[in-house]
PDB file of C-alpha atoms in Angstrom:
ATOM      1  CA  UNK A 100     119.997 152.104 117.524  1.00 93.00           C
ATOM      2  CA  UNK A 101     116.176 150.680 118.053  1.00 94.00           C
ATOM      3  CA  UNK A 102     113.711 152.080 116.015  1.00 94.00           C
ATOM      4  CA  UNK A 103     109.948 151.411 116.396  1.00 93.00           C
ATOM      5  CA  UNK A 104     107.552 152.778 113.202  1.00 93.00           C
ATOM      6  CA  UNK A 105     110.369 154.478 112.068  1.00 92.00           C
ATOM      7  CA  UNK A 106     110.783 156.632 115.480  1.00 92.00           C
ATOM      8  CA  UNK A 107     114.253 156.438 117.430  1.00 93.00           C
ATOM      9  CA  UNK A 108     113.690 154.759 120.918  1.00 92.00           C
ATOM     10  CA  UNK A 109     117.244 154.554 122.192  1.00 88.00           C
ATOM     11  CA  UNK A 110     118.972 158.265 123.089  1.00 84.00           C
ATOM     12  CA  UNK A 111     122.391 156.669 122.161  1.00 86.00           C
ATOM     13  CA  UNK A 112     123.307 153.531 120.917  1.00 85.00           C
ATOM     14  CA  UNK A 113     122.680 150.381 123.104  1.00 88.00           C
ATOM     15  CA  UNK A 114     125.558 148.042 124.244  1.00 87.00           C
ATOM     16  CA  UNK A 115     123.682 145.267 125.052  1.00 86.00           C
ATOM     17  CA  UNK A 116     122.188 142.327 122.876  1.00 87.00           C
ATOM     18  CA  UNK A 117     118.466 142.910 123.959  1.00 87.00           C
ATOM     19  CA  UNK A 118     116.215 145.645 124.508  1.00 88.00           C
ATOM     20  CA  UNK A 119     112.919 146.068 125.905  1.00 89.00           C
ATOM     21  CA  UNK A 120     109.881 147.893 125.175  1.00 88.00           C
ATOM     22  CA  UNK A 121     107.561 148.593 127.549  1.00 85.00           C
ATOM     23  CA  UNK A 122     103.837 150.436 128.127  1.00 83.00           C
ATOM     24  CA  UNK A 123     102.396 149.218 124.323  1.00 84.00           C
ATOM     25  CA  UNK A 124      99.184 149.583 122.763  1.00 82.00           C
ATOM     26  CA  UNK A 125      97.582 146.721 121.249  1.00 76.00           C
ATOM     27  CA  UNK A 126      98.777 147.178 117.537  1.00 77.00           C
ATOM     28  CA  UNK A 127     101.083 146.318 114.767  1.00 79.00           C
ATOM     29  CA  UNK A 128     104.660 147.485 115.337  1.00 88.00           C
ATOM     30  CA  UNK A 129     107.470 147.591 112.819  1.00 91.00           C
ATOM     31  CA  UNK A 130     111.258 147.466 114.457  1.00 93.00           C
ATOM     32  CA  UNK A 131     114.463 148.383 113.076  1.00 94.00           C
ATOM     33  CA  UNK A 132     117.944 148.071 114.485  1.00 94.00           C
ATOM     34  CA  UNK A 133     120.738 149.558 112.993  1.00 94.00           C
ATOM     35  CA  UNK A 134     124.552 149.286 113.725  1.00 93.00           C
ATOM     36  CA  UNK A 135     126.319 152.971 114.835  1.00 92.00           C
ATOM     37  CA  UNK A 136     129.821 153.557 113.417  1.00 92.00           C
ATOM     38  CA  UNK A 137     131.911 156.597 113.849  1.00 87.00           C
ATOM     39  CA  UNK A 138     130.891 158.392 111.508  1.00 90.00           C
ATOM     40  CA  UNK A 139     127.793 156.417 109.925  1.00 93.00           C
ATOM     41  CA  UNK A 140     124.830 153.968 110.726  1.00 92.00           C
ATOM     42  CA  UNK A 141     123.744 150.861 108.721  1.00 94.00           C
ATOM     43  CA  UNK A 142     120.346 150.476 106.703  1.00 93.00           C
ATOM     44  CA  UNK A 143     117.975 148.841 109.321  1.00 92.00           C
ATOM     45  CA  UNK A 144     117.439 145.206 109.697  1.00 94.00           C
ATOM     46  CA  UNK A 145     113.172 145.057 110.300  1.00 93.00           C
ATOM     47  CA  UNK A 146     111.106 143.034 112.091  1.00 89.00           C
ATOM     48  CA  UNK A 147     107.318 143.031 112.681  1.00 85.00           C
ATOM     49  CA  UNK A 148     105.394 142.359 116.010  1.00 82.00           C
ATOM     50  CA  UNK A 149     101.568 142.617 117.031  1.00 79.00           C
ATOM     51  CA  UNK A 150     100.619 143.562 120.649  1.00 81.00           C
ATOM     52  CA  UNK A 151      97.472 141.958 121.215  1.00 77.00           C
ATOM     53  CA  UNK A 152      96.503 141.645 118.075  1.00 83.00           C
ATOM     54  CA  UNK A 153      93.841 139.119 116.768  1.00 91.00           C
ATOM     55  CA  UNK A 154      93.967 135.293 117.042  1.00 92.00           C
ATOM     56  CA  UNK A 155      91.763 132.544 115.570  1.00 96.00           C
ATOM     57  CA  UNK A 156      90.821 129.471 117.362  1.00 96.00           C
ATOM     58  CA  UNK A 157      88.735 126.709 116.102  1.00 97.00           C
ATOM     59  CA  UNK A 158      86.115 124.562 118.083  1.00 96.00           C
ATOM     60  CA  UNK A 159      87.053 121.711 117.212  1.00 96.00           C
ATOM     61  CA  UNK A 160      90.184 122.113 116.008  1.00 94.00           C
ATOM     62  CA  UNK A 161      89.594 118.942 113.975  1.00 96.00           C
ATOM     63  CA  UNK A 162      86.840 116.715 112.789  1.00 96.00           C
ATOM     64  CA  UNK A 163      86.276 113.121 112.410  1.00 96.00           C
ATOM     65  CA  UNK A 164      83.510 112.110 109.907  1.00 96.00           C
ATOM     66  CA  UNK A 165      81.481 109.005 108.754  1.00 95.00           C
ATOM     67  CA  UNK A 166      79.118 109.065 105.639  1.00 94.00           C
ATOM     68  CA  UNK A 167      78.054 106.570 103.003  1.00 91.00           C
ATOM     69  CA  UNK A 168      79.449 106.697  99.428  1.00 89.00           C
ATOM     70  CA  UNK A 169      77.252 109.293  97.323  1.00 87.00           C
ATOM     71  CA  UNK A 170      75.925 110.346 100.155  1.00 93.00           C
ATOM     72  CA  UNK A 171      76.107 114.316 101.512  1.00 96.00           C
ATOM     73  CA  UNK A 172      77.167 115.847 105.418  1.00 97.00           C
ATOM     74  CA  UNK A 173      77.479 118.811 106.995  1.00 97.00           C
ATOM     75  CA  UNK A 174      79.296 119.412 110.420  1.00 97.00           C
ATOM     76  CA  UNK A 175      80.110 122.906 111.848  1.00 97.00           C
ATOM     77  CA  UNK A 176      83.404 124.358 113.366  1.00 97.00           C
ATOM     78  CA  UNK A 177      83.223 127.682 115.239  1.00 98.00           C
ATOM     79  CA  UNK A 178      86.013 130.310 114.494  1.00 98.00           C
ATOM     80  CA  UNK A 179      86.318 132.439 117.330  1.00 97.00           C
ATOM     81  CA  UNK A 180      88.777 135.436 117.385  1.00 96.00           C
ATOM     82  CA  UNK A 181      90.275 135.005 121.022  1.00 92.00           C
ATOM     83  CA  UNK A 182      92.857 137.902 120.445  1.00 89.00           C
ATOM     84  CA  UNK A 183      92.160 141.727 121.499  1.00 87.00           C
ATOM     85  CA  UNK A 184      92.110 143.132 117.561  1.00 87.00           C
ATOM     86  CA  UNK A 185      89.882 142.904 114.473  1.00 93.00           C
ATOM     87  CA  UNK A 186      90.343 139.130 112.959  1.00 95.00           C
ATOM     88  CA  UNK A 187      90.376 138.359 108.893  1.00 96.00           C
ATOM     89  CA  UNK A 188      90.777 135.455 107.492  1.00 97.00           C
ATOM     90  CA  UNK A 189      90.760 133.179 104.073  1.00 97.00           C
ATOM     91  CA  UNK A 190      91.067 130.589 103.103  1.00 97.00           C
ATOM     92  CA  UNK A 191      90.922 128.375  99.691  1.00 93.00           C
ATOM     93  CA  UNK A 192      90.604 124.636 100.064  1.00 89.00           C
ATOM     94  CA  UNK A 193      91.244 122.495  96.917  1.00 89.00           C
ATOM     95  CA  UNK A 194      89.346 119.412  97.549  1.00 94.00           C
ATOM     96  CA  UNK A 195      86.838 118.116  95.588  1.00 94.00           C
ATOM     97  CA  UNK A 196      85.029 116.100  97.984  1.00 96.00           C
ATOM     98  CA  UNK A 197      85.590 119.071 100.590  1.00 96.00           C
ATOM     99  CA  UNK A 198      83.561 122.544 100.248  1.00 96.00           C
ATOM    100  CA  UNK A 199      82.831 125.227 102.707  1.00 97.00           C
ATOM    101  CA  UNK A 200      79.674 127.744 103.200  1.00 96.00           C
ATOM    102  CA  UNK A 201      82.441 130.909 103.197  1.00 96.00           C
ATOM    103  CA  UNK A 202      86.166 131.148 101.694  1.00 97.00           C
ATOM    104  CA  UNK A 203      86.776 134.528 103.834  1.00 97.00           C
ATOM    105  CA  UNK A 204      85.760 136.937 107.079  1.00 97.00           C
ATOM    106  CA  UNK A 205      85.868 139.098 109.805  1.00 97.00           C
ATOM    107  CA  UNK A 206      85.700 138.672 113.535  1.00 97.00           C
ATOM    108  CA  UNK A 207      85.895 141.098 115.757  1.00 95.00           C
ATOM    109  CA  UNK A 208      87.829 140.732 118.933  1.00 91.00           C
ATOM    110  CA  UNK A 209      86.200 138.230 121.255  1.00 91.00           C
ATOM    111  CA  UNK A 210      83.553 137.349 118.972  1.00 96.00           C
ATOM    112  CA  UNK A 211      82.965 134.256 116.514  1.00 97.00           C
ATOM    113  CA  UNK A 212      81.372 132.909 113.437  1.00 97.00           C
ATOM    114  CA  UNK A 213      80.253 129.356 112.645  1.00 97.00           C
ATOM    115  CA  UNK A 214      81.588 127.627 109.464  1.00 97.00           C
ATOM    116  CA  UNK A 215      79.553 125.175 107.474  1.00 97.00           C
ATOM    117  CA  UNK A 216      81.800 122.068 106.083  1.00 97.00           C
ATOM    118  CA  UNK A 217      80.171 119.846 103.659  1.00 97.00           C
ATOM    119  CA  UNK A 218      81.534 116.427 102.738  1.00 97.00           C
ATOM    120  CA  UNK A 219      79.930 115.108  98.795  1.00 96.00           C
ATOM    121  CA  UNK A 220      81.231 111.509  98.959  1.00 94.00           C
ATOM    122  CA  UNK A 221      79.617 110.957  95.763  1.00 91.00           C
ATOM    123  CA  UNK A 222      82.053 108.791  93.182  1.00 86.00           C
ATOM    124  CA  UNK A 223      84.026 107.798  96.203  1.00 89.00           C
ATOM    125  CA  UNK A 224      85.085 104.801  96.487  1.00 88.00           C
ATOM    126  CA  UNK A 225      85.090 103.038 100.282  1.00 89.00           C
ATOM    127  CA  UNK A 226      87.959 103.824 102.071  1.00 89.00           C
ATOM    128  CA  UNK A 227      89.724 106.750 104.501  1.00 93.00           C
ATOM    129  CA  UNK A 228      90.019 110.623 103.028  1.00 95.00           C
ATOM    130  CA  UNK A 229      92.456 113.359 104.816  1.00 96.00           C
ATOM    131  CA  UNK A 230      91.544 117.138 104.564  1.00 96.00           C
ATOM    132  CA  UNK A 231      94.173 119.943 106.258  1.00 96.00           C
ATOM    133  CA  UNK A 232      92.289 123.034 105.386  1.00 96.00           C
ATOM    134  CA  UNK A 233      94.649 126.433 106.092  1.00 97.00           C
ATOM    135  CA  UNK A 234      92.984 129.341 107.240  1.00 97.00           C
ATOM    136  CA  UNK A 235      95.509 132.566 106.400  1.00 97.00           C
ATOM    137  CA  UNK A 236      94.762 135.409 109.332  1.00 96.00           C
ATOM    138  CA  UNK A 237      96.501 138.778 109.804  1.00 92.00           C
ATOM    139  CA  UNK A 238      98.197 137.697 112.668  1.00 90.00           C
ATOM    140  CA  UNK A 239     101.444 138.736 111.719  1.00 84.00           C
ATOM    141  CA  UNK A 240     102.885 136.170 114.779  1.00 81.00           C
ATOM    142  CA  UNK A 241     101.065 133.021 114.089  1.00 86.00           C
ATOM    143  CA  UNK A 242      99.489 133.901 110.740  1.00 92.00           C
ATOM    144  CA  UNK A 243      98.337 130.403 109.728  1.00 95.00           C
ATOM    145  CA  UNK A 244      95.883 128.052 111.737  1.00 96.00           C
ATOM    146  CA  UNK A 245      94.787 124.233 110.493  1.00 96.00           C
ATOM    147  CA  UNK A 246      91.784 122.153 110.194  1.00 96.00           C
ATOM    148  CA  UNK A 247      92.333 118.737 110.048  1.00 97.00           C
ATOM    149  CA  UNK A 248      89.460 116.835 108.623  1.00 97.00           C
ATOM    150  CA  UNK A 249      89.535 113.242 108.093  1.00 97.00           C
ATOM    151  CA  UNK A 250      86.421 111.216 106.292  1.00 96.00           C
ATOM    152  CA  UNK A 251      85.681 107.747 106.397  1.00 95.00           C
ATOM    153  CA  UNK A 252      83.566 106.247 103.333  1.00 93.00           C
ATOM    154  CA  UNK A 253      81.539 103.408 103.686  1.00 90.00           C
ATOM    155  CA  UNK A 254      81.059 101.658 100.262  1.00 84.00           C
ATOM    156  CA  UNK A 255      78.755  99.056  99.029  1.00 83.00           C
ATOM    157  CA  UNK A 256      79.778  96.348  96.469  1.00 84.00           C
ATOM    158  CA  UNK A 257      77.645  95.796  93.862  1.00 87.00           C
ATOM    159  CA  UNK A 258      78.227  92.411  91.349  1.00 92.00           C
ATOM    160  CA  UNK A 259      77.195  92.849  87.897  1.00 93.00           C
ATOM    161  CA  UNK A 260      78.036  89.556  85.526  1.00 93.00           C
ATOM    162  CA  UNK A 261      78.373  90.227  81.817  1.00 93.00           C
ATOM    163  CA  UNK A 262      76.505  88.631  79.819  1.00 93.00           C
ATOM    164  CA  UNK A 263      73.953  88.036  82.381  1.00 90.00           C
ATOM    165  CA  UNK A 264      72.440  85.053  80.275  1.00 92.00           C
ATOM    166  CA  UNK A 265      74.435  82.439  77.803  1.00 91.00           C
ATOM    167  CA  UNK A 266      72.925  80.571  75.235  1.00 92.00           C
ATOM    168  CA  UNK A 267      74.725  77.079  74.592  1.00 91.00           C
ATOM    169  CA  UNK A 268      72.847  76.064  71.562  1.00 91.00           C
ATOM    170  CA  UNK A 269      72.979  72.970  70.537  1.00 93.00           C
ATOM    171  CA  UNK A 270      75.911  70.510  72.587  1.00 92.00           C
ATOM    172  CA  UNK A 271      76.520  66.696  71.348  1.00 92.00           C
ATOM    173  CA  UNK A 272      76.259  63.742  73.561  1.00 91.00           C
ATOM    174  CA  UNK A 273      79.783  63.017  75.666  1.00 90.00           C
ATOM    175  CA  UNK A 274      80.782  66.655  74.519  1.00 92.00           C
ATOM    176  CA  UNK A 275      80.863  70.012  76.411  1.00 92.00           C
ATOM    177  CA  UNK A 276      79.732  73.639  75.412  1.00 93.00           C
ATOM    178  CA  UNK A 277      81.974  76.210  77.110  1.00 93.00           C
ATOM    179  CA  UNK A 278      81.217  79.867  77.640  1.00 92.00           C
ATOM    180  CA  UNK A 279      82.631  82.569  79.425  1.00 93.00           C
ATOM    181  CA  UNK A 280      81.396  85.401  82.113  1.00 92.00           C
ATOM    182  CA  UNK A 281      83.024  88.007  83.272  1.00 94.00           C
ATOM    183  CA  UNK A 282      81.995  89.244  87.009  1.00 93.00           C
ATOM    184  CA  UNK A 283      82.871  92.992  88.069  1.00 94.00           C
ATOM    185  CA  UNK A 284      82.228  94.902  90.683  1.00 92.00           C
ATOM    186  CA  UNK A 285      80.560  98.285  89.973  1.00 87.00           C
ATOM    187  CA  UNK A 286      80.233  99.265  93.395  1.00 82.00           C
ATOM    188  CA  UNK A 287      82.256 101.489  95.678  1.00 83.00           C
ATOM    189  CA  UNK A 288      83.769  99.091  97.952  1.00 83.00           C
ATOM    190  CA  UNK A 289      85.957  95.301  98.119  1.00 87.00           C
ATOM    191  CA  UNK A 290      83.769  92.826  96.917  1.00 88.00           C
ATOM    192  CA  UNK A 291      84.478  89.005  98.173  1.00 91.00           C
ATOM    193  CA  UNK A 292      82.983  86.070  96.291  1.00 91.00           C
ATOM    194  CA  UNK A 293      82.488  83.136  98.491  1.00 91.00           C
ATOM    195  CA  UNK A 294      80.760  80.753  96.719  1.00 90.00           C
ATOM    196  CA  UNK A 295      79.398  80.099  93.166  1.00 90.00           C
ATOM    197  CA  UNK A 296      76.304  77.341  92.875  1.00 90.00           C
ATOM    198  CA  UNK A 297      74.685  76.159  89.579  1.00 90.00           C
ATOM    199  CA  UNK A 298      70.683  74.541  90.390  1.00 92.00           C
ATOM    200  CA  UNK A 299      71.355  72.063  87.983  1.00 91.00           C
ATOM    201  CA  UNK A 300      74.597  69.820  87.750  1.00 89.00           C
ATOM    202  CA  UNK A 301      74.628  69.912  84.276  1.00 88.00           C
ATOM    203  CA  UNK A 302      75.896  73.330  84.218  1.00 90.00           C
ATOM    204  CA  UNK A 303      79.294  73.848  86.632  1.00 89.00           C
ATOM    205  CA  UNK A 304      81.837  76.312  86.789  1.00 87.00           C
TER     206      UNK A 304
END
C-alpha cells in the first residue's frame, strides 16, 4: 500500500516496484509504503518530498577577494528564492576573519535579499584564506546550499633590529669588540634580506 499524509492512495495493494502520483499541489508531502500480508500490513517505511517548494540560489555562488593585512571589505551576494514556496534559511559561520550582516531569513517565492560579507584581515598574516559558508534552507530535497569564499592577504614586512644601537666601549689596538643583533620581522608577510652594508669599514658583519 502507498500512503500520502497518512491517506491511502492505492485501492488494493500494488504489484509493481514504482508508483506514480500525479495532479500535486506545490507542498510538503509525507509517503509511506507498507507491505500487505494475508492477514496483516507492516509499519510504514516514510519518505518526504516537496512539490515546488522553495529553492535558494546565490549570485555569485562564490567569491574571490583581495585586501591588505588589517585592512576591512565588504562584497555582496544576492540570495534569491528561485523555487515556487516561502524560503528560510540560516546559517552560522565560524570564522573569525569572516562575518555576515544577517545569520537568518525569509524569501518569498521569486523574490531575493542581498547579503553583506565582511572580510577583517586584521592580525593576518600574508597568505591565501578558504571560507565554505553553509546556508541550511527548508528545502526538504536539497536542504543545504554553499558559499565558497576564498581571501587573498597581502602582507607587508616590516624589519625591526634589537638593540637598535650597540655601544662597544672601549676596544684595544689589534683586538676586536664583538656584539650581537638580532633582526625580526614584525610584519605580516616573508621578509628577504639582501644585503647588509656598514658606512665605515671598521665596523663589518
Amino acid at each position: 500500500n502507498v500512503y500520502r499524509n497518512d491517506e491511502l492512495l492505492t485501492s488494493s495493494p500494488i504489484t509493481d516496484l514504482n508508483y506514480q502520483d500525479e495532479d500535486l499541489d506545490n507542498g510538503f508531502y509525507t509517503y509511506g509504503v507498507t507491505a500487505v500480508y494475508d492477514t496483516l500490513e507492516s509499519t510504514s517505511a516514510e519518505v518526504n518530498a516537496i512539490i515546488g517548494g522553495p529553492e535558494l540560489t546565490l549570485d555569485p555562488d562564490s567569491l574571490f577577494l583581495e585586501i591588505a593585512t588589517d585592512s576591512i571589505i565588504t562584497s555582496e551576494i544576492t540570495l534569491i528564492n528561485t523555487g515556487a514556496e516561502l524560503l528560510t534559511w540560516t546559517t552560522e559561520p565560524e570564522i573569525p576573519w569572516l562575518s555576515l550582516n544577517a545569520l537568518e531569513g525569509e524569501i518569498p517565492a521569486g523574490d531575493s535579499a542581498i547579503l553583506t560579507v565582511s572580510i577583517d584581515a586584521t592580525g593576518l598574516l600574508g597568505g591565501s584564506y578558504v571560507a565554505l559558508i553553509e546556508f541550511a534552507t527548508n528545502n526538504i530535497n536539497n536542504p543545504n546550499t554553499f558559499l565558497l569564499v576564498l581571501v587573498d592577504v597581502n602582507g607587508s614586512a616590516e624589519i625591526t633590529v634589537d638593540p637598535d644601537s650597540v655601544d662597544f666601549g672601549f676596544v684595544l689596538v689589534n683586538e676586536t669588540g664583538v656584539q650581537q643583533l638580532m633582526i625580526m620581522n614584525t610584519g605580516t608577510d616573508d621578509l628577504f634580506v639582501t644585503g647588509i652594508e656598514s658606512s665605515s669599514p671598521y665596523f663589518t658583519v
